[in-house]
PDB file of C-alpha atoms in Angstrom:
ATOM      1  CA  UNK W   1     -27.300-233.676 166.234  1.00 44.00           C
ATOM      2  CA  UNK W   2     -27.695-237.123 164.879  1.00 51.00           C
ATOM      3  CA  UNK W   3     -26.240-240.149 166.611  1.00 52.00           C
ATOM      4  CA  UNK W   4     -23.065-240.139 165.044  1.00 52.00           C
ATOM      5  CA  UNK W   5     -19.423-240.603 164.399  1.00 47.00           C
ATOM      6  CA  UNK W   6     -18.052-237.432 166.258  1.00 55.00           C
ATOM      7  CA  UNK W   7     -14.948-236.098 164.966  1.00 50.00           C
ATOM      8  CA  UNK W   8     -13.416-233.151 167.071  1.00 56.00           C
ATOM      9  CA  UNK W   9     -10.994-230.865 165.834  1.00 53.00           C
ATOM     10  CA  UNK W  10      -8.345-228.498 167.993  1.00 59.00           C
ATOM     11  CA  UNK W  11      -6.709-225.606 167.228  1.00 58.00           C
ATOM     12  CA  UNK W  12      -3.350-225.322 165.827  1.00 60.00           C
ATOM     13  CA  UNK W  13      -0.962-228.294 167.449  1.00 61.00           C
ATOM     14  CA  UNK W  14      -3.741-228.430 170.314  1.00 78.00           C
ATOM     15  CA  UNK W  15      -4.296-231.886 171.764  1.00 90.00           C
ATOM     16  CA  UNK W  16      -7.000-231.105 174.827  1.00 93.00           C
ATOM     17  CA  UNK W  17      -9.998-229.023 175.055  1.00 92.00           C
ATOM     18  CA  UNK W  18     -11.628-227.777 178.001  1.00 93.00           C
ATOM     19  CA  UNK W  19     -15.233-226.853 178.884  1.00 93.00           C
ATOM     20  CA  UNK W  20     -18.296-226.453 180.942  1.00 95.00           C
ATOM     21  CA  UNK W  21     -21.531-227.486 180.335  1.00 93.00           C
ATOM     22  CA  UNK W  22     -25.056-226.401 181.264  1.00 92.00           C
ATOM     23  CA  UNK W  23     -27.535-228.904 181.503  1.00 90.00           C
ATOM     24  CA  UNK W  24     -25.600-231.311 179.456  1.00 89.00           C
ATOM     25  CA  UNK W  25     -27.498-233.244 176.630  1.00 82.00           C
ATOM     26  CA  UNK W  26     -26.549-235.207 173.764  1.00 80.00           C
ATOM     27  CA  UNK W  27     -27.750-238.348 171.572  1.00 75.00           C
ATOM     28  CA  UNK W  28     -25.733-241.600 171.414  1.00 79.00           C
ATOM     29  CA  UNK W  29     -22.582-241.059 169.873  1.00 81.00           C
ATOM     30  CA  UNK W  30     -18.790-241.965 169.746  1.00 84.00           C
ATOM     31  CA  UNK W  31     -15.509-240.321 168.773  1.00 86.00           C
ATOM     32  CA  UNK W  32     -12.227-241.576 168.241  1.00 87.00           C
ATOM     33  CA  UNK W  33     -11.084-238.739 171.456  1.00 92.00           C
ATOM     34  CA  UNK W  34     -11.089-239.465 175.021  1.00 95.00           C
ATOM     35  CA  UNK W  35     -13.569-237.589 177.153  1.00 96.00           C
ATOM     36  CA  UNK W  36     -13.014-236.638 181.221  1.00 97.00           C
ATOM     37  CA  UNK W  37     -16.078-235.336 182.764  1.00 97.00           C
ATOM     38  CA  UNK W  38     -17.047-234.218 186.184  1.00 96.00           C
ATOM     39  CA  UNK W  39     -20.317-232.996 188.299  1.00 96.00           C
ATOM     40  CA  UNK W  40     -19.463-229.639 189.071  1.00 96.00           C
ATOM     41  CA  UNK W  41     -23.429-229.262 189.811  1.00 96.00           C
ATOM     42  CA  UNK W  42     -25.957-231.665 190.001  1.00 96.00           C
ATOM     43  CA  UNK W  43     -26.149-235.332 188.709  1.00 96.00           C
ATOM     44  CA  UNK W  44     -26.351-236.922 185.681  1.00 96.00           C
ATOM     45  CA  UNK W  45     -27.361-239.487 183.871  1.00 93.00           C
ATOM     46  CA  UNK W  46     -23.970-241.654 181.533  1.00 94.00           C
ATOM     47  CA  UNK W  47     -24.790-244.601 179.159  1.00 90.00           C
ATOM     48  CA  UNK W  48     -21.455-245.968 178.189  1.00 90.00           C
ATOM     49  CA  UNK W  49     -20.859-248.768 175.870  1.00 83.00           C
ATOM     50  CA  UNK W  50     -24.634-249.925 177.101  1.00 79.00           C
ATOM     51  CA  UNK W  51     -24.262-249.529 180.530  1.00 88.00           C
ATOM     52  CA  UNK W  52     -26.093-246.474 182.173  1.00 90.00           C
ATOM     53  CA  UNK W  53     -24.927-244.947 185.576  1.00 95.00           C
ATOM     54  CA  UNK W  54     -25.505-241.991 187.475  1.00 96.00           C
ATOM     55  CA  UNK W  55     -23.136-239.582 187.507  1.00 96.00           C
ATOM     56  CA  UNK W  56     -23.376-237.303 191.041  1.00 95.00           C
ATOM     57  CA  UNK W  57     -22.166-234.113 192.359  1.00 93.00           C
ATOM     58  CA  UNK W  58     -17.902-234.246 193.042  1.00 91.00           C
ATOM     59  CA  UNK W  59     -18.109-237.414 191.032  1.00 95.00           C
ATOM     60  CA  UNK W  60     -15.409-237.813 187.655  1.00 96.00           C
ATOM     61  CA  UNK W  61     -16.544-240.124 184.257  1.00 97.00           C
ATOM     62  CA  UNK W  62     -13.881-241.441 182.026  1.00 97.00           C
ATOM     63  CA  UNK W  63     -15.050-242.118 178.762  1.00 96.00           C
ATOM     64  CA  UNK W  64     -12.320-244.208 176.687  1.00 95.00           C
ATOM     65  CA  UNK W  65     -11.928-243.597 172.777  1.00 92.00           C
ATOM     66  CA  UNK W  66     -14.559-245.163 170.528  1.00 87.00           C
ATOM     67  CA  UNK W  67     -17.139-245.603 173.169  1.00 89.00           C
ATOM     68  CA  UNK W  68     -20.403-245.033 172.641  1.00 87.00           C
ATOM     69  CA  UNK W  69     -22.470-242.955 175.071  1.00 89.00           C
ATOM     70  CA  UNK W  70     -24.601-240.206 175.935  1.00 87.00           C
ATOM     71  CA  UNK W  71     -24.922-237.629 179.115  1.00 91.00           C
ATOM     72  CA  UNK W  72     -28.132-236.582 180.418  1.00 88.00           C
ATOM     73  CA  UNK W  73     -28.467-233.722 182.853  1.00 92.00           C
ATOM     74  CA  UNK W  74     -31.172-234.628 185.567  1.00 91.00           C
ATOM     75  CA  UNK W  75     -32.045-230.966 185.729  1.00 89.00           C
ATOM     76  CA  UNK W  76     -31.322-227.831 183.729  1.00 87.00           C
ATOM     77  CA  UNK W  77     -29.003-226.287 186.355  1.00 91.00           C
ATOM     78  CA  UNK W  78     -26.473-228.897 186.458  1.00 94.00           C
ATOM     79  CA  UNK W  79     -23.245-228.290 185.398  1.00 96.00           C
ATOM     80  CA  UNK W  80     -20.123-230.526 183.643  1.00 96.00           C
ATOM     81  CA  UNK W  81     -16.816-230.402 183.454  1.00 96.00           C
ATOM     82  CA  UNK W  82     -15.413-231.280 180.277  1.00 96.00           C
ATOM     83  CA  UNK W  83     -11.953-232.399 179.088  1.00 96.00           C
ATOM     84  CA  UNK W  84     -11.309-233.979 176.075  1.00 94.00           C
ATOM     85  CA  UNK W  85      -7.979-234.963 174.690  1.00 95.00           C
ATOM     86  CA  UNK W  86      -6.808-237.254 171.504  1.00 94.00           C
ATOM     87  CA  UNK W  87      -6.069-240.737 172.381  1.00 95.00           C
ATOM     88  CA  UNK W  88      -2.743-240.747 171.320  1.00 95.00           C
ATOM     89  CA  UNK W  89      -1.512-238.893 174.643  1.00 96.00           C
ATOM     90  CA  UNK W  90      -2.353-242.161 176.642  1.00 97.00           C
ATOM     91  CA  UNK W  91      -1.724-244.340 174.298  1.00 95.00           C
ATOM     92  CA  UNK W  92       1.654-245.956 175.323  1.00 95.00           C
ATOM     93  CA  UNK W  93      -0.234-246.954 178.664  1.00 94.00           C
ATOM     94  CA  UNK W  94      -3.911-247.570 178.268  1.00 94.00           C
ATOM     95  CA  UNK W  95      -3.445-249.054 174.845  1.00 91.00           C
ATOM     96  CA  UNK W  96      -3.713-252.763 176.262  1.00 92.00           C
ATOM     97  CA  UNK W  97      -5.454-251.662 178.777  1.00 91.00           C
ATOM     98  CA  UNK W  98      -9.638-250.210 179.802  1.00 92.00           C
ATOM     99  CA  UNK W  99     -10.407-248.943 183.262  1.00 94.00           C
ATOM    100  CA  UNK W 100     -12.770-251.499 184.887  1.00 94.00           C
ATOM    101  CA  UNK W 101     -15.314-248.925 185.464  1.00 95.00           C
ATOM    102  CA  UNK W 102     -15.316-245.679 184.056  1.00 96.00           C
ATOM    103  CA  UNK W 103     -17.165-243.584 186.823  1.00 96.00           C
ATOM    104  CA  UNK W 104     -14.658-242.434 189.091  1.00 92.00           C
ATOM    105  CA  UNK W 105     -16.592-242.025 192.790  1.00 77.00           C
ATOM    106  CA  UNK W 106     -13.905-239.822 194.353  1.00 79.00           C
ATOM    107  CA  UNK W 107     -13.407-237.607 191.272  1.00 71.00           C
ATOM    108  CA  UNK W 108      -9.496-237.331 191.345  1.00 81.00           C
ATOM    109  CA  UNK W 109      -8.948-233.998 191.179  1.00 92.00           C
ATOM    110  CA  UNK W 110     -10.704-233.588 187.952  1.00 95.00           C
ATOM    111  CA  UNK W 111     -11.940-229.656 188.434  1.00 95.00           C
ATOM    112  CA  UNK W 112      -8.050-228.544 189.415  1.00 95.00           C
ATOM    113  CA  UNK W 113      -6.650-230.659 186.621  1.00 96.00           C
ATOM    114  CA  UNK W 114      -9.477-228.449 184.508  1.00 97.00           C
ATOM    115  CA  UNK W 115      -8.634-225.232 185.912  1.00 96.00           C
ATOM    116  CA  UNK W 116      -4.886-225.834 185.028  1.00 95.00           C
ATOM    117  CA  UNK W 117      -5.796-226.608 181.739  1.00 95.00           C
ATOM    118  CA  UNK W 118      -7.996-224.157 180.800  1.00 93.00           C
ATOM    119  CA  UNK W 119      -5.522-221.572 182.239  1.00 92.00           C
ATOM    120  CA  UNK W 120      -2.518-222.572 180.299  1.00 90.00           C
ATOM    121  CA  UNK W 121      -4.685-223.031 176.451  1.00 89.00           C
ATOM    122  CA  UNK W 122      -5.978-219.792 177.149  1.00 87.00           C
ATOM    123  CA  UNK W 123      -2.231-218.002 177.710  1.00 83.00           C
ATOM    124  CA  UNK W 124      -1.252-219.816 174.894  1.00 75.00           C
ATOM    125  CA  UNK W 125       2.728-219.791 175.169  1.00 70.00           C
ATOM    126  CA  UNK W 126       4.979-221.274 172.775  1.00 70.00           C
ATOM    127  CA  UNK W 127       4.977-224.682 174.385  1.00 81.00           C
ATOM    128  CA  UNK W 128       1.482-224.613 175.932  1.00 82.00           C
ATOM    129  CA  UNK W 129       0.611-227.394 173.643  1.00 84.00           C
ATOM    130  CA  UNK W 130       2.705-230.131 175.470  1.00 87.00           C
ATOM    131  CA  UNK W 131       2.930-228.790 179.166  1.00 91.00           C
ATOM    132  CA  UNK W 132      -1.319-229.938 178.330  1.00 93.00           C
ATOM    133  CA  UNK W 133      -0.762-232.921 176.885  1.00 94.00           C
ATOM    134  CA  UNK W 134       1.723-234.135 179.265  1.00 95.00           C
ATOM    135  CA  UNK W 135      -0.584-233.093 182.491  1.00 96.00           C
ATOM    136  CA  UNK W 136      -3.448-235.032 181.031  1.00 97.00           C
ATOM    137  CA  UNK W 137      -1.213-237.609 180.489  1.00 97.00           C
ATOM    138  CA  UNK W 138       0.242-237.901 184.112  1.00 96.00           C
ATOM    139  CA  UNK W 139      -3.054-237.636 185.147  1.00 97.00           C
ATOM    140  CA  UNK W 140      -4.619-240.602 183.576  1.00 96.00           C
ATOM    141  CA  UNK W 141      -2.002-242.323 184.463  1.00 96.00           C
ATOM    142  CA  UNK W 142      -2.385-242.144 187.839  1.00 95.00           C
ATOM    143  CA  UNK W 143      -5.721-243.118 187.465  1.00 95.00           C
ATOM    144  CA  UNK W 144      -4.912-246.447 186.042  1.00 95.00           C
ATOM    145  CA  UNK W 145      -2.233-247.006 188.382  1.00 93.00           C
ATOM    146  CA  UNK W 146      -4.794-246.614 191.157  1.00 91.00           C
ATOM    147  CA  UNK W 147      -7.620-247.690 189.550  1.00 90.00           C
ATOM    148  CA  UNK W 148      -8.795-251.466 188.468  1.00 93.00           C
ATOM    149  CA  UNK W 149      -8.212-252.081 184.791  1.00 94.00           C
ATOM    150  CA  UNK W 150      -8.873-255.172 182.670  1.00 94.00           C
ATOM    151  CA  UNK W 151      -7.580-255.949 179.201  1.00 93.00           C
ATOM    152  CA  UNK W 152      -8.441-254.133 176.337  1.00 87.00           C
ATOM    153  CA  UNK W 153     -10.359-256.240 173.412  1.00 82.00           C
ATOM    154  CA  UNK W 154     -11.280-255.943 170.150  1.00 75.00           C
ATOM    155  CA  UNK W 155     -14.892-253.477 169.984  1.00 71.00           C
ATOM    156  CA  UNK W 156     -17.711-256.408 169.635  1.00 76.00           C
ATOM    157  CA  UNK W 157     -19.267-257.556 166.553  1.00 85.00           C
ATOM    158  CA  UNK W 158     -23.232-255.717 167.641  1.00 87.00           C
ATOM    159  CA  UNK W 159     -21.182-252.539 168.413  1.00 84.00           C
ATOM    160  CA  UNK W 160     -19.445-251.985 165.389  1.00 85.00           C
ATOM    161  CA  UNK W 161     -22.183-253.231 163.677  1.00 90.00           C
ATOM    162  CA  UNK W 162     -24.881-250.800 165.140  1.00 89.00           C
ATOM    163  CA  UNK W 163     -22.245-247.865 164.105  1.00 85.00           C
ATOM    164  CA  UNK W 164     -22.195-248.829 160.665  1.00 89.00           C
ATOM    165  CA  UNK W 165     -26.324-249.233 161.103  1.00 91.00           C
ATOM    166  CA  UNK W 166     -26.212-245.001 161.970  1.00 86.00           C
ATOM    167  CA  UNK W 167     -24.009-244.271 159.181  1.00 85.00           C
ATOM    168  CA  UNK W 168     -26.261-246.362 156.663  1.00 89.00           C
ATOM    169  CA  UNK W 169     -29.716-244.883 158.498  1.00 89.00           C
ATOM    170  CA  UNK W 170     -28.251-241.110 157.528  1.00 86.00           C
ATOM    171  CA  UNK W 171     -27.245-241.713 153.932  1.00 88.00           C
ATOM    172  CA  UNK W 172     -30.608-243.887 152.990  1.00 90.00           C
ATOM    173  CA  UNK W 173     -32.881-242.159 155.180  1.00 90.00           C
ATOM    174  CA  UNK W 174     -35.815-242.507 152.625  1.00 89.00           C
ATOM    175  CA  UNK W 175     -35.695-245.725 152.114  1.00 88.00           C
ATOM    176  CA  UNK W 176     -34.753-247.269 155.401  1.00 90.00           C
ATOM    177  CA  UNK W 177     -37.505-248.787 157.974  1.00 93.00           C
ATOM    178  CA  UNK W 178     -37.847-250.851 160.989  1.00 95.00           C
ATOM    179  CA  UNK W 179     -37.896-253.986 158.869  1.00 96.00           C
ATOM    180  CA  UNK W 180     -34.845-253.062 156.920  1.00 95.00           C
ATOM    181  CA  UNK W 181     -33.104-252.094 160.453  1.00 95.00           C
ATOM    182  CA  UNK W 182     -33.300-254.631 162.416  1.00 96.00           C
ATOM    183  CA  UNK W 183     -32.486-257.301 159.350  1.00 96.00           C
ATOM    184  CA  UNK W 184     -29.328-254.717 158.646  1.00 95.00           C
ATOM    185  CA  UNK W 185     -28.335-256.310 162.507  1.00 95.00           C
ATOM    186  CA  UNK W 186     -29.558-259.725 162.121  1.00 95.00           C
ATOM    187  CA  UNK W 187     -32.146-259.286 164.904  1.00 95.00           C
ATOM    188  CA  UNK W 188     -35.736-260.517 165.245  1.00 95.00           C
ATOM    189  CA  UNK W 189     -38.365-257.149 165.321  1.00 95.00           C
ATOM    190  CA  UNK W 190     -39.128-257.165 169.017  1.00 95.00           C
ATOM    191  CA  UNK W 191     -35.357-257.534 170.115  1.00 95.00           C
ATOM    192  CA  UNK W 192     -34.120-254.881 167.410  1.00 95.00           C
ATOM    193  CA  UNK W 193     -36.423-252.642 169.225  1.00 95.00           C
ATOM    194  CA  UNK W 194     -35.373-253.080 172.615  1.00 92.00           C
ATOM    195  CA  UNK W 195     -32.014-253.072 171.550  1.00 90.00           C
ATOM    196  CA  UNK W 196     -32.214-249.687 169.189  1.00 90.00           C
ATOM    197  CA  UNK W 197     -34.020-247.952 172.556  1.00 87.00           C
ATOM    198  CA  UNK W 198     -31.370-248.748 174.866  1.00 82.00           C
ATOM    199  CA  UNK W 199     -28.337-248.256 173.100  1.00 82.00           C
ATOM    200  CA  UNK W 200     -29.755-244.754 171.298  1.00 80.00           C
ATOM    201  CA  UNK W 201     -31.432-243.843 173.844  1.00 75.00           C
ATOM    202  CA  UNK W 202     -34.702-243.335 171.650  1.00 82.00           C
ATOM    203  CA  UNK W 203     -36.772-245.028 169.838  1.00 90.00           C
ATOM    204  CA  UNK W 204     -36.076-246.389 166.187  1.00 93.00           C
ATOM    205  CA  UNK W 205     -39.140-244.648 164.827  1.00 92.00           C
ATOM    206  CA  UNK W 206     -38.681-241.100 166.746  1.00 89.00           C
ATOM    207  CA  UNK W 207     -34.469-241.206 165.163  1.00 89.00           C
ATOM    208  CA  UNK W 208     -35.785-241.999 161.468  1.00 92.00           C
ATOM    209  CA  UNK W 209     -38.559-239.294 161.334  1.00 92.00           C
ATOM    210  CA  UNK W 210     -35.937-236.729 163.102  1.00 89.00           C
ATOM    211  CA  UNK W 211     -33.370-237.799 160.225  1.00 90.00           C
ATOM    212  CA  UNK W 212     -35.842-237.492 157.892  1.00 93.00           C
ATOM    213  CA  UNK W 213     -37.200-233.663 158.780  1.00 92.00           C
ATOM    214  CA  UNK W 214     -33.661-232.325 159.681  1.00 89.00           C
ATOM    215  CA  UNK W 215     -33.091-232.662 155.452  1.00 90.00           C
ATOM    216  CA  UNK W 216     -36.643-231.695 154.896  1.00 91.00           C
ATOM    217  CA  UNK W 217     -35.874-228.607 156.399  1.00 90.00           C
ATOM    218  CA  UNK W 218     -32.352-227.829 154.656  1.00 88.00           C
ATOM    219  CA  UNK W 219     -34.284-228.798 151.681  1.00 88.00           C
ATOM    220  CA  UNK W 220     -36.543-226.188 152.871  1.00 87.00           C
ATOM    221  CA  UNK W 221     -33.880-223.705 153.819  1.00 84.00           C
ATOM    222  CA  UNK W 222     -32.252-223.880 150.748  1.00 79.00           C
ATOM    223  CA  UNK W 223     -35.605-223.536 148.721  1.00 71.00           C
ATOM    224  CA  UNK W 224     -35.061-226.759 146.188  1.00 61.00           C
ATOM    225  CA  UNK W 225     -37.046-228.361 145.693  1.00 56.00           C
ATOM    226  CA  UNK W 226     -39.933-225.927 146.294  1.00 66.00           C
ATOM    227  CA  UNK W 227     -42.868-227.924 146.418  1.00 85.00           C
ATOM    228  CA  UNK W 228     -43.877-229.231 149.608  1.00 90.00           C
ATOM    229  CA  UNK W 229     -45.077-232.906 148.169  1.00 90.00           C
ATOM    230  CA  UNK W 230     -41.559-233.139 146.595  1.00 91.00           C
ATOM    231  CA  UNK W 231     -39.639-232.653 149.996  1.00 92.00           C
ATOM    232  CA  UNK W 232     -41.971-235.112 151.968  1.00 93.00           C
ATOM    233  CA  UNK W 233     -41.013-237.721 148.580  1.00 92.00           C
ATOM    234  CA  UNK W 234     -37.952-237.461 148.844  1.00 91.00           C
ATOM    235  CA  UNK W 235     -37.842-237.627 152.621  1.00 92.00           C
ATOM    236  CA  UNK W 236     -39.336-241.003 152.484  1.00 93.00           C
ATOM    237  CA  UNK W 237     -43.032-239.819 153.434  1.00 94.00           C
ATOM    238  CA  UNK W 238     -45.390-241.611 151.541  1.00 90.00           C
ATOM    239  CA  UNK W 239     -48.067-239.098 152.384  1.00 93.00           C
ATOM    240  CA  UNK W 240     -48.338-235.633 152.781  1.00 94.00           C
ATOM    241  CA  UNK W 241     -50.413-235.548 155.675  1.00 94.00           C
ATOM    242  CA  UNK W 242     -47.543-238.066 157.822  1.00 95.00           C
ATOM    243  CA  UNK W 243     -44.947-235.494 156.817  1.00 95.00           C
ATOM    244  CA  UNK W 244     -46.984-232.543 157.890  1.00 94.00           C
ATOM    245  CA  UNK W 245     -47.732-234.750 161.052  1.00 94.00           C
ATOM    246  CA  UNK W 246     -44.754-235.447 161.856  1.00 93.00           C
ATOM    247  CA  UNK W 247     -42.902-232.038 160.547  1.00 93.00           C
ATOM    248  CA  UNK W 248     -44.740-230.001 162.984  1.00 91.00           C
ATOM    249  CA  UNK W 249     -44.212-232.698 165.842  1.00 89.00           C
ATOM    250  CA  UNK W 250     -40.676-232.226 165.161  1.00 88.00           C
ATOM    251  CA  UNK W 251     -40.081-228.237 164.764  1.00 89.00           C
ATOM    252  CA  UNK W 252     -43.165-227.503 165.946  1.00 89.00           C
ATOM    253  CA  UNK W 253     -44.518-225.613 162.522  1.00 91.00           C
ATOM    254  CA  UNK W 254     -45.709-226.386 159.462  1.00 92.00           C
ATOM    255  CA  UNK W 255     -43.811-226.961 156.357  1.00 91.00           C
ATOM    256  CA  UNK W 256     -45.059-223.881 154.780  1.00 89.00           C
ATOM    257  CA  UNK W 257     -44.881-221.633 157.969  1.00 88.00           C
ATOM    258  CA  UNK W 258     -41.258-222.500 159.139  1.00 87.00           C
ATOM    259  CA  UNK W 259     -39.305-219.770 159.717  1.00 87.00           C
ATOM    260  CA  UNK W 260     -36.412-218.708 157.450  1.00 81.00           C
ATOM    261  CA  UNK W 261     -32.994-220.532 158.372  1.00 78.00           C
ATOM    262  CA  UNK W 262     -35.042-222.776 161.164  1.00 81.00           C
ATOM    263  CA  UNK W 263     -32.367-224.697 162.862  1.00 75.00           C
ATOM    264  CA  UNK W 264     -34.211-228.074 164.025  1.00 75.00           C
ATOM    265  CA  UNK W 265     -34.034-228.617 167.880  1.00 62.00           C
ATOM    266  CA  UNK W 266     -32.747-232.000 169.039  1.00 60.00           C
ATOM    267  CA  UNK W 267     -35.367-231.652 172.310  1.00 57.00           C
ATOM    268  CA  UNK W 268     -37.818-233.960 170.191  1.00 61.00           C
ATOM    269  CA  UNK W 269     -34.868-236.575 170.493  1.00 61.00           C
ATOM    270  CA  UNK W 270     -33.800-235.867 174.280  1.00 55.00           C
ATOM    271  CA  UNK W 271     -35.989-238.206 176.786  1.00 43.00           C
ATOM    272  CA  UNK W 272     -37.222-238.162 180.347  1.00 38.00           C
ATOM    273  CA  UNK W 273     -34.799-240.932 182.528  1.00 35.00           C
ATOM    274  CA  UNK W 274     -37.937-241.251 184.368  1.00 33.00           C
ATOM    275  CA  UNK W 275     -40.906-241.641 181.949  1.00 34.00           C
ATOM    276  CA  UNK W 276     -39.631-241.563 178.421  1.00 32.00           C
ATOM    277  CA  UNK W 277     -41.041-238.776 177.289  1.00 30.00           C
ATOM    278  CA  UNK W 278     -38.730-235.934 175.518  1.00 29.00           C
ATOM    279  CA  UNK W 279     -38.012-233.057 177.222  1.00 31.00           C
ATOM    280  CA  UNK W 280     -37.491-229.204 176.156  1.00 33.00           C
ATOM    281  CA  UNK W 281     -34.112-228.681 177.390  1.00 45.00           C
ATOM    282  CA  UNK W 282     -30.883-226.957 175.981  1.00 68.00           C
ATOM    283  CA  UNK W 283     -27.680-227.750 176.624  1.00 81.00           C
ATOM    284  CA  UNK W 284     -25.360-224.263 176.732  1.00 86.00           C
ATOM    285  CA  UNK W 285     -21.711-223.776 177.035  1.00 88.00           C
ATOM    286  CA  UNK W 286     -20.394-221.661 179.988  1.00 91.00           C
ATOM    287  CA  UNK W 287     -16.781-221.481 179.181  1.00 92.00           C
ATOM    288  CA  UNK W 288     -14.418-222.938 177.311  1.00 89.00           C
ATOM    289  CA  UNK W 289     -10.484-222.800 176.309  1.00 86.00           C
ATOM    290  CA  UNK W 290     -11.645-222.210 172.701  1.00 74.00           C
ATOM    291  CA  UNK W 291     -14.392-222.923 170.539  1.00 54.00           C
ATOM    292  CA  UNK W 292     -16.018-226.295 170.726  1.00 51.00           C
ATOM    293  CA  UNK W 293     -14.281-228.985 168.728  1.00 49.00           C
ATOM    294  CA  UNK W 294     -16.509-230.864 166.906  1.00 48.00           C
ATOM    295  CA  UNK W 295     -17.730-231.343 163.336  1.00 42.00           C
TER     296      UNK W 295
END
């Protein structure tokens, strides 16, 4: 997926979602929803609103509406919890307020609060819908009665700025470059890049040329245009030897040898914590209270 503006969507009157994770992995991204997560297995890596922690076994995460972020397993075994629920359901408490730090050491009873859950969306009764809401609700609330909070402020100027940067980056893909990225956030070169690498999570030249071949190859899917020089054009390769290069870096084929309705991996955008480097990794659901809500 591309670093985005996530916007999740539940069924019927539904206001929470539950579900568990193998080897969790996702690209920067943000969502008007609030997300409770837990290490059911393993550890993992959290950057939240720039700030990366780690994320071990027993351990809970709260991530707070708006916030960007991105979860990294540490190794393909590990399993998440996952809760999310619409912010209005904590609203009338945390709306002045933010949790000091969202990692939550002694977990709080996260993986009964998801069994609950999950047990009462899947029965599905008539009034299932706000017995949820109001045990998430009770629950967070306890959290920020326990836990330190600080007051709530407007999101900063390079945040909301960087968001906008994303949505720009996907709509102008072949036109936009480093140059015309880092002037788009009033940044010099070599602090744009340092900046685009910590808050994404990769670097700016590795997110353009994945934007770039994910339409090249609905372009390709869809069979217009058909010529190969006419996808890398309008894909913003000036060449067709760079877009071949950097197609089969991608997807791993060729333009003209991808296979019919290809669906582009995001393991050229996951990294290594350690070294870097992208890893071959999937992320798979185990279970879940219904199907995932997202767009």
């Amino acid at each position: 997926m591309q670093i985005k503006h996530e916007i999740r969507y539940y069924g019927k009157n539904e206001k929470v979602w539950v579900g568990k994770y193998r080897n969790s992995q996702n690209l920067t991204h943000w969502h008007t929803d609030c997300e409770l997560v837990c290490a059911e297995r393993g550890a993992f890596e959290i950057m939240c609103d720039k700030s990366v922690y780690r994320l071990e076994f027993g351990q809970a995460f709260f991530i707070d509406s708006e916030q960007l972020h991105f979860i990294r397993a540490e190794q393909t075994d590990n399993i998440l919890i996952t809760i999310f629920f619409t912010y209005d359901i904590i609203k009338p408490f945390a709306g002045s307020r933010l949790l000091a730090s969202p990692l939550l050491e002694c977990g709080h009873g996260v993986e009964a609060l998801y069994s609950s859950l999950k047990a009462d969306l899947l029965e599905g009764n008539d009034l299932y819908e706000a017995d949820t809401a109001l045990t998430v609700a009770k629950f967070v609330l306890n959290i920020f009665r326990n836990g330190e909070t600080v007051a709530r402020t407007k999101p900063k100027q390079t945040t909301e700025r960087f968001k906008q940067l994303l949505d720009v980056m996907s709509e102008n893909y072949e036109f936009f470059s480093f140059e015309s990225a880092a002037d788009f956030m009033g940044m010099n070169a070599a602090y744009f890049s340092r900046f685009f690498h910590n808050t994404a999570g990769v670097p700016f030249s590795r997110y353009l040329n994945y934007i770039r071949i994910s339409k090249a190859v609905s372009m390709l899917n869809l069979g217009e245009p058909t010529a190969i020089t006419e996808v890398a054009s309008k894909c913003g390769f000036s060449t067709i030897r760079n877009f071949n290069r950097v197609f089969k870096a991608v997807t791993g084929f060729s333009p003209k040898n991808i296979p019919r309705d290809y669906v582009i991996d995001e393991a050229f955008l996951s990294r290594n914590s350690h070294e870097g480097n992208p890893t071959l990794t999937e992320c798979e659901l185990v279970e879940c209270s219904s199907m995932p809500p997202r767009s």
